[in-house]
Coordinates of C-alpha atoms and ligand atoms in Angstrom, one line a residue:
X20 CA -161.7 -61.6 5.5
X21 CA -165.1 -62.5 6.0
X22 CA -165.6 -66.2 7.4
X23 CA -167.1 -68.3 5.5
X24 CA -166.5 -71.4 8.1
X25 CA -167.1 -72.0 12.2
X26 CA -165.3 -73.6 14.6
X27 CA -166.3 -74.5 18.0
X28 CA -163.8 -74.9 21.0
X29 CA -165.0 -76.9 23.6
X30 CA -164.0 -75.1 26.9
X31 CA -163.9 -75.4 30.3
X32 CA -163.7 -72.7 33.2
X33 CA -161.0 -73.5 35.7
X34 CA -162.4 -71.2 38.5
X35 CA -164.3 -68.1 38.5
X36 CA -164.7 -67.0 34.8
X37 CA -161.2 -68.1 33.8
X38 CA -160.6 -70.4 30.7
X39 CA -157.5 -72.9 30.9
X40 CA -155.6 -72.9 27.4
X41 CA -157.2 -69.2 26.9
X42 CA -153.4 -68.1 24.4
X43 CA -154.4 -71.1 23.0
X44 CA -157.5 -70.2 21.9
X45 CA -156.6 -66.7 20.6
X46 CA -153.5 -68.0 18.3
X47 CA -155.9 -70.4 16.7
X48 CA -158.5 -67.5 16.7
X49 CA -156.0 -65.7 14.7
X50 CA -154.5 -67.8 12.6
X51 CA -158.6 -68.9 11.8
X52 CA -159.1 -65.3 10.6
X53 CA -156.5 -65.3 8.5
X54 CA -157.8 -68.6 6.7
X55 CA -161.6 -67.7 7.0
X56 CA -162.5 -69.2 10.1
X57 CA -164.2 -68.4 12.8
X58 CA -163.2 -69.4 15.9
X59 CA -166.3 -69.6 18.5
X60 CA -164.7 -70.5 22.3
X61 CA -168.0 -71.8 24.1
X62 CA -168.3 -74.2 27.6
X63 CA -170.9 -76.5 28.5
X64 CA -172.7 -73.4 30.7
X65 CA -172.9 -71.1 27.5
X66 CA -175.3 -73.2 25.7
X67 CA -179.1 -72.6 25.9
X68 CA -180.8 -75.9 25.8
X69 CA -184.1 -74.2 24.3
X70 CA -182.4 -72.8 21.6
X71 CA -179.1 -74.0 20.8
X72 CA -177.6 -70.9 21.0
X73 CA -174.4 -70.7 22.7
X74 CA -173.0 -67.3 24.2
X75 CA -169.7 -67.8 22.4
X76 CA -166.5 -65.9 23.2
X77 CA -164.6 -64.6 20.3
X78 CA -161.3 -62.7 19.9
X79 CA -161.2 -59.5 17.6
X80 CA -157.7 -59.5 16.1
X81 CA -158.3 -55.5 15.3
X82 CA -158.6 -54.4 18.7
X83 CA -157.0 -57.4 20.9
X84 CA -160.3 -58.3 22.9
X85 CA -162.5 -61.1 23.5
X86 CA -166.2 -60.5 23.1
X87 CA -169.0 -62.4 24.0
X88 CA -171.4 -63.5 20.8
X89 CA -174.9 -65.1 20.7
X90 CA -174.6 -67.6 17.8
X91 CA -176.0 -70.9 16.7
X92 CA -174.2 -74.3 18.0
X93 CA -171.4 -74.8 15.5
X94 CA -172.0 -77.8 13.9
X95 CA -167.9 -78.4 14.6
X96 CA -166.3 -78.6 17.6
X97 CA -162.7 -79.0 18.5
X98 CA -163.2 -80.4 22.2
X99 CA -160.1 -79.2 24.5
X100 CA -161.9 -80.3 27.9
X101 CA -160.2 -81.4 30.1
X102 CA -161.4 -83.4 33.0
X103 CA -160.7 -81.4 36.4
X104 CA -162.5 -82.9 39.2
X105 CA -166.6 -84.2 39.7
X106 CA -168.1 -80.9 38.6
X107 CA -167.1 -80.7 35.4
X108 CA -166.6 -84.3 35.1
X109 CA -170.7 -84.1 35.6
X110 CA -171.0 -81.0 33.2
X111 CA -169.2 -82.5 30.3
X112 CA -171.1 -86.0 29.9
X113 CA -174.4 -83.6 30.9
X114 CA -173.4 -81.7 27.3
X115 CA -172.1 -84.5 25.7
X116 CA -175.8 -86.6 26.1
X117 CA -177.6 -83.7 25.3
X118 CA -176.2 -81.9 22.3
X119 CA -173.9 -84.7 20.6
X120 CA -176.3 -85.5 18.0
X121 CA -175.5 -81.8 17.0
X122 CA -172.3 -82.3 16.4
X123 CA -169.7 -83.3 14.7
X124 CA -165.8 -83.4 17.3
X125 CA -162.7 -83.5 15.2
X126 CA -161.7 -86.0 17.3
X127 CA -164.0 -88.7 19.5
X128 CA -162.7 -89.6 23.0
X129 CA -159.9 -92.4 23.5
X130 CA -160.4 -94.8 27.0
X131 CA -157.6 -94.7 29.6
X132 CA -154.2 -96.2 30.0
X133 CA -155.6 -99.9 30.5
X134 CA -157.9 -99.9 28.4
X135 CA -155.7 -98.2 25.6
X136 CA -153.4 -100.7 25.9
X137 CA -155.5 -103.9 25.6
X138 CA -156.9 -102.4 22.4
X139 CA -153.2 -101.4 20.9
X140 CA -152.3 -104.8 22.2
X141 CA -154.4 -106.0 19.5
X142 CA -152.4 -104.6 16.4
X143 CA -149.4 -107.0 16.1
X144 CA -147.1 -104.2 14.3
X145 CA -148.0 -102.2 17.5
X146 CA -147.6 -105.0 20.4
X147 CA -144.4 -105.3 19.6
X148 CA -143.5 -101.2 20.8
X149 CA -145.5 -102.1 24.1
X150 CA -143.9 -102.2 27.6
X151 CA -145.0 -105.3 29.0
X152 CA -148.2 -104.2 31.2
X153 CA -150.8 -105.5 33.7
X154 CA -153.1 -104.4 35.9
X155 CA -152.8 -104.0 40.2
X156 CA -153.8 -106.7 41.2
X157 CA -152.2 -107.5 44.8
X158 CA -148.8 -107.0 46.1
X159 CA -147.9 -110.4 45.7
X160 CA -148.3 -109.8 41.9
X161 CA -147.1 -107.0 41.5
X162 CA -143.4 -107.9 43.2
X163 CA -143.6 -111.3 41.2
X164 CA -143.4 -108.8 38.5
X165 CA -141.6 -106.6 39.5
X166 CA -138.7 -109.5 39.7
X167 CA -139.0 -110.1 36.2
X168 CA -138.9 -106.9 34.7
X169 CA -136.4 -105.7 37.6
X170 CA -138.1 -102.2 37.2
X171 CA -141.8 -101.1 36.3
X172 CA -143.9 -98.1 36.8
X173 CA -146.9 -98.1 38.3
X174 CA -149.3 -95.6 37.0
X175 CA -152.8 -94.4 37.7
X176 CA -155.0 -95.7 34.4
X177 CA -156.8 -92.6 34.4
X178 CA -154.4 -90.3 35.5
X179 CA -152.7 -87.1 33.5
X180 CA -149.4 -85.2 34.1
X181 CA -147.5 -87.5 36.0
X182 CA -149.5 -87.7 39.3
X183 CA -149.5 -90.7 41.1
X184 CA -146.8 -92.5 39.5
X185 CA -144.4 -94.9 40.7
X186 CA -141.4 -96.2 40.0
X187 CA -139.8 -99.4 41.1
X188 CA -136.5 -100.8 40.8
X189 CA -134.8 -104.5 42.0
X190 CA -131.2 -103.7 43.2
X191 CA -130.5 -106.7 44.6
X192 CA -132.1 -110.4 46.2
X193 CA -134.2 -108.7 48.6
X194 CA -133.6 -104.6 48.2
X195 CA -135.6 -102.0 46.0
X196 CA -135.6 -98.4 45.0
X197 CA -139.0 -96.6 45.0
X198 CA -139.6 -93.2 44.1
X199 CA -142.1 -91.1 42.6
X200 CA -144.9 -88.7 42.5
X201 CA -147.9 -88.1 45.0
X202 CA -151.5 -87.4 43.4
X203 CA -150.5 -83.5 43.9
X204 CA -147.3 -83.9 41.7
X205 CA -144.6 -83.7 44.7
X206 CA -141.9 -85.8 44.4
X207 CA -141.6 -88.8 46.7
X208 CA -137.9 -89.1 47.3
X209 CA -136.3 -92.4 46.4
X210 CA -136.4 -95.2 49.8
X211 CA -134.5 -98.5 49.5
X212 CA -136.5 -100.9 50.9
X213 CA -136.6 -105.0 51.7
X214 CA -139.6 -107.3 50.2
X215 CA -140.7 -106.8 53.3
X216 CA -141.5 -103.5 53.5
X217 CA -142.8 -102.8 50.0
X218 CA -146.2 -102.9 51.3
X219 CA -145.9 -100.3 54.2
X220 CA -144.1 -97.9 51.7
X221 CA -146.6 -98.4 48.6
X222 CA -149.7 -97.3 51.2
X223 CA -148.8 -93.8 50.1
X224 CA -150.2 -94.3 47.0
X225 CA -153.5 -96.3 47.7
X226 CA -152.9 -98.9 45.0
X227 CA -156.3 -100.4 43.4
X228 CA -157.0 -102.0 40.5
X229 CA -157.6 -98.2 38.8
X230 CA -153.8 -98.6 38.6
X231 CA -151.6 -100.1 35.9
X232 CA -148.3 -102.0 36.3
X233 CA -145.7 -101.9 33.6
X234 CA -142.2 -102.6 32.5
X235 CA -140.1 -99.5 32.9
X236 CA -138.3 -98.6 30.2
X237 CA -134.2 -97.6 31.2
X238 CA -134.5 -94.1 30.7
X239 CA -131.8 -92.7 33.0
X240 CA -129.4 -90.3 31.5
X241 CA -125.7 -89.6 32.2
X242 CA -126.8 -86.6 34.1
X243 CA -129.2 -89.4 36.1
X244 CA -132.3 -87.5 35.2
X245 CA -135.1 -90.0 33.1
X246 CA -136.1 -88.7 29.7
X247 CA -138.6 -89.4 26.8
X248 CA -140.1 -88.3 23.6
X249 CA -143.3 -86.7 23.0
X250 CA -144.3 -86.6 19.2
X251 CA -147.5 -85.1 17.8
X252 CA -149.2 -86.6 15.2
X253 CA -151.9 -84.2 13.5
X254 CA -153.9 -84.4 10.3
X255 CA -153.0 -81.9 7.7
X256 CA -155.4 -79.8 5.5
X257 CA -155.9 -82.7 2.7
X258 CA -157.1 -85.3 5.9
X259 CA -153.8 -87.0 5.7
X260 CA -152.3 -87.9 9.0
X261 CA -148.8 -86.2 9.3
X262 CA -146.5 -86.4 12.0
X263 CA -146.0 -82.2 12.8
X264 CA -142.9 -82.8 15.0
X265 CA -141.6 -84.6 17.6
X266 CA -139.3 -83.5 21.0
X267 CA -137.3 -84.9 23.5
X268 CA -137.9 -84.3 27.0
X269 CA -136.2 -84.0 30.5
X270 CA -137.3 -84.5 33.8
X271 CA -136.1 -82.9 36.9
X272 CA -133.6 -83.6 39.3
X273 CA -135.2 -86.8 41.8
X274 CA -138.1 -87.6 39.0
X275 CA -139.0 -90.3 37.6
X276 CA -141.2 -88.5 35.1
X277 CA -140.1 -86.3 32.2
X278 CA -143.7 -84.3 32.1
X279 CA -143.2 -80.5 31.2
X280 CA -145.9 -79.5 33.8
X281 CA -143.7 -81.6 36.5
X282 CA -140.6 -79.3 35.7
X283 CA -139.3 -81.3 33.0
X284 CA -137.1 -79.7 30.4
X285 CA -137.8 -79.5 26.6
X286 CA -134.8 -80.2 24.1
X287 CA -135.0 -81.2 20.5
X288 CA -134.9 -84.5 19.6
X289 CA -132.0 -85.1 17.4
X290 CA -129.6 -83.8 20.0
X291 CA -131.2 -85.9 22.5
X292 CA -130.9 -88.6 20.3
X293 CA -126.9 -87.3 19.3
X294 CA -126.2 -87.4 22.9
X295 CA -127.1 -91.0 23.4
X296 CA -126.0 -92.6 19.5
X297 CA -123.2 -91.9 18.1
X298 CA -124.0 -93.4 14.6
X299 CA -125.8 -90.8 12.0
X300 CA -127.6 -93.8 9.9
X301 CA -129.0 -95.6 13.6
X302 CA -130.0 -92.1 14.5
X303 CA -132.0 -91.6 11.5
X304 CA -133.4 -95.4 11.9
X305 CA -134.4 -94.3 15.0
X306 CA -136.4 -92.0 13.9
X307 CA -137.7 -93.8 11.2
X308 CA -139.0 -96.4 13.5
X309 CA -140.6 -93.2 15.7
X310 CA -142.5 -91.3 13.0
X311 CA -143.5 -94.9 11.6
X312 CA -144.8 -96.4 14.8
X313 CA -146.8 -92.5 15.6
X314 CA -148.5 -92.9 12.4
X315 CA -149.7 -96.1 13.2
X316 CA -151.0 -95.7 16.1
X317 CA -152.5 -92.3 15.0
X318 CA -154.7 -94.8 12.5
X319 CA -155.0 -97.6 14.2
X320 CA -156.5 -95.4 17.2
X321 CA -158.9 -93.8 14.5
X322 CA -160.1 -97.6 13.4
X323 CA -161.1 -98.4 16.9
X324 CA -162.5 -95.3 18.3
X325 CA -163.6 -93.2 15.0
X326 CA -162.7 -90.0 13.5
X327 CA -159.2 -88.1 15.2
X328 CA -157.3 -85.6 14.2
X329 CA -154.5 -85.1 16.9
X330 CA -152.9 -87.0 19.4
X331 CA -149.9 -86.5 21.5
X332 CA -147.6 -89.8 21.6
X333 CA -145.3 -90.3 24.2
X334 CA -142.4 -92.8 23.3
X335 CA -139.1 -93.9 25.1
X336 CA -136.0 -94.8 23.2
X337 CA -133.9 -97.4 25.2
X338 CA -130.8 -98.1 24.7
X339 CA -130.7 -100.0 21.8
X340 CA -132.1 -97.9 20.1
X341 CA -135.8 -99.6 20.0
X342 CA -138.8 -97.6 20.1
X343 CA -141.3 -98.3 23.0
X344 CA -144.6 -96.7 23.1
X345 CA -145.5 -95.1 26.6
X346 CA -148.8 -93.5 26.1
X347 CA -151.5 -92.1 23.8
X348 CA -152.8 -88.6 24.5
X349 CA -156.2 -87.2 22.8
X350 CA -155.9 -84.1 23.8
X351 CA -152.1 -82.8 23.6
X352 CA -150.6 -79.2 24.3
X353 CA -148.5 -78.2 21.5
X354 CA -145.9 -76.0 23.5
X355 CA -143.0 -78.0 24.0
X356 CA -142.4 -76.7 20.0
X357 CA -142.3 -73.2 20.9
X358 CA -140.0 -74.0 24.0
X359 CA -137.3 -75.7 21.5
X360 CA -137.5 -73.1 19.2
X361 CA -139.1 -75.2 16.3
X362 CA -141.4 -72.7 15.0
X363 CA -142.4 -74.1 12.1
X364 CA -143.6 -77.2 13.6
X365 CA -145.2 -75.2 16.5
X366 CA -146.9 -72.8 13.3
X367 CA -148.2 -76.2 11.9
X368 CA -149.5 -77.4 15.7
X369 CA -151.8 -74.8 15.0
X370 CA -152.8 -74.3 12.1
X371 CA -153.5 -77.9 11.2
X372 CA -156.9 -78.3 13.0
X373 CA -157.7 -75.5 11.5
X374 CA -157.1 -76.8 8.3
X375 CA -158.3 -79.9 8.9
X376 CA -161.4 -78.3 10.0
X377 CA -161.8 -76.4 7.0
X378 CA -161.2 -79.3 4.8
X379 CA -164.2 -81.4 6.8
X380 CA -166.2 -78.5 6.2
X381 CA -165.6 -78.4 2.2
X382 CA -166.3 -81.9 2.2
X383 CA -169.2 -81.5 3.7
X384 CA -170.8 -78.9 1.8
X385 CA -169.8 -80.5 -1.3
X386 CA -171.7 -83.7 0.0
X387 CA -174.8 -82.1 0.6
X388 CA -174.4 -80.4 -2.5
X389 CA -174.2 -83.5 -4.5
X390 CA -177.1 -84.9 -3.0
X391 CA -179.3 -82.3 -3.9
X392 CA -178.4 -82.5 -7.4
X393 CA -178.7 -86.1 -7.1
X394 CA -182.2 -85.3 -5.6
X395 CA -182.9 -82.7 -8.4
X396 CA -182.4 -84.8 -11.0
X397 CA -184.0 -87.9 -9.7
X398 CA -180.7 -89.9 -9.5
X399 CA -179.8 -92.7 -7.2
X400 CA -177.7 -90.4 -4.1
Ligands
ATP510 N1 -142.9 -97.7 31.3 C1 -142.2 -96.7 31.5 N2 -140.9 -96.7 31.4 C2 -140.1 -95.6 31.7 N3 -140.6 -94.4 31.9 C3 -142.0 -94.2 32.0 C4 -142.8 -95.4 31.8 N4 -144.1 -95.0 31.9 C5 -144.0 -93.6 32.2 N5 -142.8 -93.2 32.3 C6 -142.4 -91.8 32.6 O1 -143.4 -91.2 33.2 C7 -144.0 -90.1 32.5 C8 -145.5 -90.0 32.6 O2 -146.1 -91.2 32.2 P1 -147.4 -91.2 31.4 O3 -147.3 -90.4 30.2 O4 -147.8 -92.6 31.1 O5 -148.4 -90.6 32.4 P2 -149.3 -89.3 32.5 O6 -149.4 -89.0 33.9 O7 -150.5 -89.6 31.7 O8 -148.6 -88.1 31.7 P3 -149.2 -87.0 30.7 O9 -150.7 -87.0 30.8 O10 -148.6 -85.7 31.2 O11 -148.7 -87.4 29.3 C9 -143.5 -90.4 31.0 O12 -143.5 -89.3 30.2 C10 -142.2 -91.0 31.3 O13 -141.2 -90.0 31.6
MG511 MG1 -147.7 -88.9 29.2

């Protein structure tokens, strides 16, 4: 089919000339062909400032290769950087000052973990689904709060896949389970310690006020592994937010996180949920309360930081059955679908930016359209 639309994927190069997310790429490359598409896969060091011409890479379904293309910037760009380390934390902004006013991202950057939740904070419908959170500020805080809550997590506010997280737990008067995650992912064994010695074991982590302090949610299984739920919340080819699907997850042995990359296991949600409630109607309120908390968030988020058309949404279930809201991700993987088995909602993972992008695109053209008739015939645009 020929390809009457253009996509641009943001990239980045992990090392050498290898791209992170690269199947990624070529599914929604195929899938784009198939609904007239193009997909163009481009990083900020394929672009020529004096030209805006990007040296695009671009999958051939007929013959299974990607091949490099000279093309014009795309005027849409589905941005799927991520930030790893200085360098490309310095060639993404570099891109994003220079070419922005090019462009048009299907989905404008969130803040971090603090800063997420003060604004979230500010939707009473959502307040309510948020753990109770601060931020570092001192030891002496932080077990003052810690004796409240009787267990929190401590959390990096900018941090991604579990890394540097920390979880704290009051046993008794003066005695405290800690255990987590070093900045490299490795699991820090669980110590019981005395008030006293909190701050000698906590130096591992270099605590600052980049760090967040919050409630912990009890998320321990029979088994004693922690779990969650990761739902992804998309819009659809009509710019409706939908929610595409939503799974449970299960960390490791010793973990206090339930993060796929940090060994945790995928499992779908309704037999998490089945081995936790017996009740069929609470179980379906449940998830009631899930999908109708993602959506809001998913628009909410859009009010306060403009145009979106994904997120990830991690949630915790406690047990009572009420819905907590963990975290907002802007730039979600979509796997865990495919590892449960639930194609249909991995299909639509997919195939919804794409749509979505197509439908922008429409809506576009028919704008411009309209005001060049409007202009035509002398009418008010
Ligand atoms: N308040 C909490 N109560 C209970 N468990 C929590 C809490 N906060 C985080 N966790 C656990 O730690 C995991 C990682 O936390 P979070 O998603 O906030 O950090 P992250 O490093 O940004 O992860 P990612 O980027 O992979 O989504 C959660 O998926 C959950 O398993
Ligand atoms: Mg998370």
């Amino acid at each position: 089919m020929a390809h009457s639309y253009q996509l641009g994927i943001l990239a980045m190069y992990l090392s050498e000339r290898r791209l992170e997310e690269l199947a990624f790429f070529r599914k929604l490359s195929v899938y784009g062909h198939k609904l007239g598409i193009e997909v163009l896969v481009f990083t900020p060091d394929d672009i020529e400032g004096s030209t805006l011409k990007i040296n695009a890479l671009v999958y051939r379904p007929s013959n299974g290769r990607w091949q490099r293309k000279r093309t014009a910037l795309p005027g849409l760009v589905y941005d799927r950087c991520r930030y790893h380390g200085a360098d490309n934390y310095r060639k993404i902004s570099r891109f994003r000052s220079l070419y922005s006013k090019h462009i048009r991202y299907l989905s404008k950057p969130l803040t971090n973990k603090w800063g997420m939740h003060q604004i979230l904070s500010e939707n009473s419908e959502i307040a309510e689904h948020l753990p109770a959170t601060v931020r570092y500020n001192g030891n002496k805080h932080l077990i003052r709060f810690l004796k409240k809550h009787k267990r929190i997590y401590l959390k990096p506010s900018s941090g991604t896949g579990g890394r540097g997280i920390v979880r704290m737990q009051q046993l008794g008067s003066s005695s405290f389970l800690i255990q987590g995650r070093d900045q490299n992912r490795h699991i820090i064994p669980e110590q019981t310690v005395s008030e006293l010695q909190i701050e000698t074991k906590l130096s591992t982590w270099k605590l600052n006020n980049r760090y967040i302090v919050q409630q912990g949610i009890p998320l321990t299984l029979k088994n004693g592994r922690v779990h969650d739920f990761r739902m992804l919340v998309q819009k659809d080819g009509n710019g409706e937010w939908q929610v595409t699907g939503c799974a449970g997850r299960i960390g490791p042995k010793r973990s206090v996180t339930s993060n796929l990359h940090g060994g945790g296991t995928a499992v779908p949600m309704i037999s998490l949920l089945r081995s936790r409630f017996q009740d069929e109607a609470v179980i379906e309120g449940i998830k009631e309360d899930a999908y109708r908390l993602g959506m809001k968030v998913a628009r909410f988020a859009e009010e306060k930081f403009g145009p979106q058309c994904e997120m990830g949404i991690d949630l915790a279930i406690d047990p009572k059955g009420k819905v907590w809201l963990l975290e907002v991700n802007p730039k979600p993987s979509r796997e865990v679908f495919y590892r449960i088995g639930e194609r249909e909602a991995y299909r639509k993972a997919i195939s919804n930016p794409l749509e979505y992008a197509i439908w922008l695109l429409k809506k576009r053209s028919r704008e411009h359209t309209s005001r060049l008739d409007a202009r035509k015939n002398n009418l008010p645009e």
